[in-house]
Amino acid sequence: MLTSRLAQDPALAPLVPRLAFALEIDRLKGVERRTWLADGSRRENSAEHSWHIATLALVLADLAPPGTDVDRVVRMLLVHDLVEIDAGDTFAFDAVGLTDRDARERLAADRLYALIPGGERLRALWEEFDAGETPDARYANALDRLAPLLLNLATEGGTWREHGVQRSAVRRRMAPIASGLAAIWPAVQAAIDDAVDAGWVGPD
Amino acid sequence: MLTSRLAQDPALAPLVPRLAFALEIDRLKGVERRTWLADGSRRENSAEHSWHIATLALVLADLAPPGTDVDRVVRMLLVHDLVEIDAGDTFAFDAVGLTDRDARERLAADRLYALIPGGERLRALWEEFDAGETPDARYANALDRLAPLLLNLATEGGTWREHGVQRSAVRRRMAPIASGLAAIWPAVQAAIDDAVDAGWVGPD
């Protein structure tokens, strides 16, 4: 697959699935999200977004809920969007796309996590993230919501303004921050109200 | 800074440096590396590269040297390129750029890691990575070399071919893999020889 000596040498062949997986996940860099970079130059992709929030998990670690295992959260965030390699990114305010998102992502997980030994451990982290019920998953989901909020604030409303999103919808979308990053929730509410005042978010 | 209510509320003001830092590090998504994506569509940036190798640290964890703390390595890799926000990426085979890289990166670290509480802990991880002497740093550096190798193999020589790089230079560049990911070193040597046979790397 990769190169001829590698594939032919029985001592090296067991490495091939893992090296092939390393190239497979490179495709996440090509999955475009709606969110704009803070400098407004282009939309971000799911790989750099995953880096961003995994790093924020470290930067905001002292604000995580008691009992959070920050290293587990980081692992969770590194793999939380891998299914998008097959399923694509589904925009948060896209009601139609969201209806079949779960089915598409499960299919993607069935394929991707079967490619490497130990894949089921990574899959379990994604499933825990997706369920959003454990303290680790709550902190992880809060970070996944906080980053696009900050980017929308930095780009004068960003995707909110583009899609005419209302205050109630932004609040619902940001609700995981209330439980997963409670220390920041008042700041998030204030920022949303500021965005309404600025005309970036509808007042409803 | 971010929005007016945030900056004015004394209860929320302490959060501002951290939220500003979250936007500051977004700039890493705009730092272009020389390496091409596996599909050859564009060069990668340092943020998505950091995601890639942090995730590989999980995928290849069972091949890490005994005593490696994989979660520490992941943290190290998430921040290992942050200094490039100010210092830019220095191409591995650029002898001129490499001469003042350390000074530029130290200046960047002085500024960036002072922006947030606890920044010195993240800086220590970067310094450990850069020194490359601990088992954790050796595994981290091996991953940082392995990813561009795989991407160059996937793009028919990629930056090696673009810059007419010779076998001896690639081997020197990949040497950290011999100590940090020893199980993969024979595969790396085989892949380099294959790349020479294919005409992607010079034979010297």
XYZ file of C-alpha atoms in Angstrom:
408
model
C 0.000 0.000 0.000
C 2.459 2.649 1.151
C 5.641 1.487 -0.527
C 6.787 -1.846 -1.867
C 9.428 -2.887 0.703
C 7.001 -2.178 3.533
C 4.206 -4.308 2.122
C 6.490 -7.206 1.230
C 8.468 -7.556 4.459
C 6.584 -9.847 6.874
C 8.267 -8.112 9.815
C 6.956 -4.715 8.720
C 3.535 -5.722 7.344
C 1.784 -5.532 10.765
C 2.571 -1.803 10.817
C 0.806 -1.142 7.525
C -2.777 -0.810 8.887
C -1.660 1.784 11.431
C 0.389 3.787 8.909
C -2.515 3.604 6.454
C -4.842 4.868 9.210
C -2.434 7.753 9.843
C -2.979 8.801 6.230
C -6.719 8.051 6.336
C -7.303 10.507 9.174
C -5.385 13.171 7.233
C -8.682 13.588 5.341
C -10.201 15.373 8.359
C -8.082 18.393 7.305
C -10.275 18.561 4.201
C -13.630 18.591 6.056
C -14.828 22.198 6.041
C -16.905 23.569 8.900
C -19.100 26.647 8.640
C -17.192 28.621 11.272
C -14.744 31.307 10.108
C -11.215 31.673 11.462
C -10.838 34.554 13.930
C -9.162 36.663 11.219
C -12.063 35.997 8.817
C -9.707 34.776 6.071
C -11.456 31.424 5.488
C -13.671 28.803 7.139
C -11.941 26.379 9.481
C -11.657 22.621 8.981
C -12.482 19.884 11.472
C -8.844 18.876 12.092
C -7.669 22.330 13.161
C -10.926 22.807 15.113
C -10.144 19.573 16.997
C -6.665 20.893 17.789
C -8.128 24.183 18.961
C -10.554 22.738 21.482
C -8.167 20.022 22.699
C -5.687 22.807 23.467
C -8.426 24.874 25.124
C -9.117 21.863 27.363
C -5.611 22.433 28.771
C -5.847 26.227 28.896
C -9.167 26.179 30.789
C -8.444 23.062 32.858
C -8.853 24.848 36.203
C -12.429 25.798 35.222
C -13.450 22.197 34.429
C -16.113 20.592 36.663
C -14.763 18.774 39.753
C -13.735 15.222 38.886
C -12.990 15.971 35.230
C -10.084 13.957 33.821
C -8.628 16.587 31.499
C -6.321 14.146 29.699
C -9.305 11.919 28.888
C -11.173 14.966 27.608
C -8.233 15.816 25.360
C -8.254 12.285 23.908
C -12.018 12.551 23.419
C -11.701 15.861 21.583
C -8.906 14.605 19.321
C -11.192 11.873 17.957
C -14.626 13.511 18.397
C -14.936 14.564 14.743
C -13.157 11.634 13.030
C -16.500 10.276 11.790
C -16.791 13.417 9.656
C -14.171 11.905 7.329
C -17.081 9.934 5.867
C -20.118 11.788 7.224
C -19.025 15.394 6.661
C -19.650 18.258 9.051
C -23.299 19.004 9.847
C -23.993 22.686 10.507
C -25.375 23.249 14.010
C -28.373 25.204 12.763
C -29.185 22.855 9.831
C -32.406 21.095 10.926
C -32.519 18.854 7.832
C -28.886 17.692 8.019
C -29.272 16.933 11.711
C -32.099 14.424 11.137
C -29.877 11.731 9.601
C -26.570 12.816 11.098
C -26.503 10.068 13.741
C -27.034 7.290 11.211
C -24.340 8.683 8.902
C -21.885 9.037 11.747
C -22.513 5.526 13.084
C -21.771 4.062 9.662
C -18.577 6.107 9.525
C -17.538 4.877 12.968
C -18.199 1.244 11.951
C -15.742 1.618 9.094
C -13.060 3.864 10.593
C -12.562 2.344 14.005
C -12.306 -1.147 12.515
C -9.173 -0.129 10.617
C -6.754 -0.315 13.563
C -6.073 -2.498 16.590
C -7.570 -0.838 19.670
C -9.973 1.195 17.532
C -12.881 0.280 19.804
C -11.278 2.255 22.674
C -11.208 5.389 20.524
C -14.759 4.698 19.363
C -15.923 4.464 22.976
C -14.497 7.953 23.605
C -16.445 9.329 20.624
C -19.651 7.644 21.817
C -19.178 9.069 25.297
C -18.649 12.536 23.793
C -21.735 12.172 21.664
C -23.942 11.056 24.578
C -22.680 14.052 26.588
C -23.613 12.570 29.949
C -20.388 11.998 31.886
C -18.488 14.912 33.499
C -15.663 14.431 30.961
C -18.105 14.523 28.040
C -19.825 17.588 29.470
C -16.563 19.537 29.675
C -15.664 18.336 26.158
C -19.014 19.413 24.708
C -18.775 22.801 26.424
C -15.420 23.438 24.696
C -16.864 22.287 21.367
C -19.528 25.002 21.720
C -17.301 27.714 23.182
C -14.793 27.799 20.295
C -17.330 28.644 17.540
C -18.912 31.237 19.846
C -15.552 32.985 20.254
C -14.898 32.793 16.505
C -18.343 34.242 15.741
C -17.658 37.073 18.187
C -14.270 37.704 16.564
C -15.821 37.860 13.075
C -18.677 40.263 13.847
C -21.320 37.568 14.077
C -19.781 35.079 11.625
C -22.179 32.206 10.921
C -24.897 33.678 13.180
C -25.154 36.730 10.954
C -24.785 34.716 7.748
C -27.738 32.536 8.675
C -29.903 35.034 10.578
C -29.769 33.050 13.808
C -31.880 34.193 16.780
C -30.828 34.628 20.403
C -32.973 31.691 21.610
C -31.275 29.349 19.112
C -27.784 30.493 20.112
C -28.651 30.055 23.802
C -29.942 26.514 23.184
C -26.824 25.685 21.183
C -24.559 27.022 23.957
C -26.491 25.330 26.802
C -23.841 22.575 27.288
C -21.536 25.323 28.573
C -23.912 25.860 31.541
C -23.118 22.369 32.860
C -19.663 21.692 31.397
C -18.018 25.076 31.938
C -20.308 26.727 34.472
C -17.710 29.347 35.411
C -17.922 30.736 31.889
C -21.712 30.550 31.431
C -22.440 34.110 32.677
C -19.776 35.412 30.282
C -21.361 33.462 27.417
C -24.805 34.880 28.184
C -23.355 38.400 28.328
C -21.563 37.841 25.018
C -24.778 36.634 23.355
C -26.623 39.714 24.609
C -23.800 41.894 23.273
C -24.104 40.113 19.919
C -27.822 40.916 19.859
C -27.082 44.588 20.654
C -24.554 44.659 17.812
C -27.136 43.234 15.389
C -25.160 40.000 14.806
C -27.867 37.803 16.375
C -31.636 38.257 16.125
C -33.409 39.432 19.322
C -35.977 36.605 19.647
C -11.781 43.419 24.260
C -14.212 40.674 23.255
C -17.531 42.356 23.922
C -18.579 45.249 26.117
C -20.519 43.483 28.895
C -17.650 41.047 29.394
C -14.997 43.711 29.766
C -17.088 45.853 32.104
C -18.332 43.237 34.551
C -15.767 42.777 37.356
C -17.014 39.220 37.912
C -16.307 38.292 34.288
C -13.153 40.331 33.668
C -10.794 37.621 35.043
C -11.937 35.352 32.197
C -10.938 37.814 29.513
C -7.216 36.905 29.260
C -8.072 33.227 28.777
C -10.766 33.925 26.176
C -8.407 36.317 24.394
C -5.724 33.600 24.418
C -8.241 31.179 22.899
C -8.537 33.578 19.958
C -4.800 34.317 19.889
C -3.912 30.657 19.321
C -6.436 30.504 16.472
C -3.644 32.162 14.448
C -1.760 28.836 14.342
C -4.333 27.740 11.744
C -2.836 30.384 9.477
C 0.794 29.225 9.792
C 1.591 27.300 6.623
C 4.052 24.395 6.657
C 5.820 23.082 3.556
C 4.270 19.598 3.765
C 1.362 18.767 1.445
C -1.849 17.076 2.592
C -2.036 13.389 1.673
C -4.422 14.211 -1.195
C -2.002 16.837 -2.545
C -4.704 19.535 -2.573
C -2.780 22.107 -0.519
C -0.019 22.515 2.080
C -0.972 21.800 5.666
C -0.961 24.323 8.505
C 0.618 23.957 11.938
C -2.703 23.647 13.811
C -3.997 20.686 11.823
C -0.483 19.166 11.862
C -0.532 19.399 15.666
C -3.913 17.642 15.734
C -2.597 14.954 13.404
C 0.422 13.988 15.472
C -1.383 14.295 18.822
C -3.936 11.816 17.472
C -1.149 9.574 16.160
C 0.276 9.556 19.692
C -2.925 7.720 20.700
C -3.064 5.465 17.637
C 0.556 4.307 18.055
C 0.585 4.333 21.864
C 1.451 0.625 22.152
C 4.649 1.256 20.153
C 5.860 4.076 22.435
C 9.068 3.450 24.428
C 8.544 1.838 27.865
C 7.740 4.458 30.488
C 6.219 6.928 28.027
C 3.305 8.931 29.474
C 1.164 9.167 26.344
C -1.200 11.782 27.802
C 1.787 14.022 28.583
C 3.043 13.527 25.037
C -0.359 14.550 23.685
C -0.258 17.755 25.751
C 3.286 18.401 24.535
C 2.268 17.960 20.899
C -0.764 20.224 21.229
C 1.477 23.136 22.248
C 4.752 22.193 20.478
C 4.203 24.597 17.554
C 2.446 27.478 19.361
C 5.597 29.615 19.119
C 5.144 29.577 15.333
C 2.282 32.067 15.814
C 5.036 34.678 16.049
C 8.078 32.837 14.683
C 6.501 31.104 11.660
C 7.291 27.590 10.511
C 10.915 26.906 9.603
C 11.344 24.340 6.827
C 13.319 21.310 8.000
C 15.819 21.540 5.142
C 16.252 25.349 5.304
C 19.784 25.802 6.692
C 19.524 29.610 6.803
C 16.145 29.728 8.565
C 17.346 27.211 11.114
C 20.250 29.410 12.282
C 18.045 31.953 14.078
C 14.993 29.777 14.679
C 15.754 29.197 18.363
C 16.059 32.903 19.128
C 12.832 33.709 17.264
C 10.964 30.920 19.029
C 12.202 31.924 22.484
C 10.959 35.461 21.950
C 7.598 34.064 20.857
C 7.401 31.868 23.952
C 8.219 34.832 26.207
C 5.216 36.708 24.827
C 2.665 33.909 24.357
C 3.016 31.946 27.553
C 2.830 35.130 29.633
C -0.707 35.771 28.384
C -2.452 33.231 30.629
C -2.301 31.937 34.206
C -0.410 28.637 34.231
C 1.292 29.474 30.938
C 4.661 28.465 32.363
C 3.485 24.828 32.637
C 2.661 24.767 28.923
C 5.965 26.483 28.153
C 7.840 23.783 30.087
C 6.212 21.132 27.877
C 7.370 22.973 24.748
C 10.902 23.312 26.125
C 10.992 19.611 26.973
C 9.815 18.795 23.438
C 12.457 21.053 21.951
C 15.283 19.553 24.007
C 14.140 16.083 22.932
C 15.874 14.312 25.789
C 13.169 12.705 27.955
C 11.342 9.524 26.849
C 8.132 11.564 26.411
C 9.919 14.148 24.247
C 11.578 11.411 22.191
C 8.224 9.785 21.367
C 6.763 13.225 20.607
C 9.641 14.148 18.278
C 9.392 10.790 16.501
C 5.724 11.473 15.709
C 6.595 14.990 14.535
C 8.976 13.428 11.976
C 6.814 10.452 11.027
C 3.790 12.475 9.867
C 5.618 14.516 7.167
C 7.350 11.315 6.010
C 3.971 9.629 5.477
C 2.619 12.716 3.719
C 5.669 12.875 1.437
C 5.197 9.189 0.607
C 1.503 9.792 -0.129
C 2.310 12.712 -2.469
C 4.992 10.990 -4.576
C 7.876 12.628 -2.788
C 6.170 15.887 -1.791
C 8.651 18.353 -0.314
C 11.593 15.958 -0.819
C 11.088 16.051 -4.573
C 10.312 19.775 -4.607
C 13.609 20.579 -2.909
C 15.819 17.813 -4.346
C 16.539 16.316 -0.929
C 19.078 13.455 -0.674
C 18.704 10.160 1.186
C 21.338 11.077 3.797
C 19.445 14.282 4.677
C 16.114 12.451 4.993
C 17.738 9.795 7.195
C 19.252 12.456 9.461
C 15.892 14.232 9.663
C 14.104 10.987 10.565
C 16.721 9.845 13.114
C 14.530 10.741 16.146
C 12.269 7.874 15.074
C 15.105 5.410 15.787
C 14.959 6.249 19.503
C 11.380 7.472 19.948
C 9.519 4.928 17.826
C 12.088 2.157 17.418
C 9.455 -0.379 16.319
C 8.827 1.707 13.213
C 12.443 2.592 12.356
C 13.037 -0.394 10.006
C 9.820 0.533 8.164
C 10.999 4.143 7.867
C 14.362 3.075 6.439
C 12.605 0.779 3.964
C 10.257 3.608 2.944
C 13.193 5.992 2.378
C 14.917 3.381 0.176
C 11.661 2.924 -1.751
C 11.474 6.707 -2.197
C 15.029 6.687 -3.633
C 14.075 3.863 -6.042
C 11.035 5.879 -7.136
C 13.206 8.928 -7.842
C 11.518 11.042 -5.129
C 14.691 11.311 -3.008
C 18.266 11.632 -4.271
C 20.513 8.545 -3.839
C 23.371 10.168 -1.863
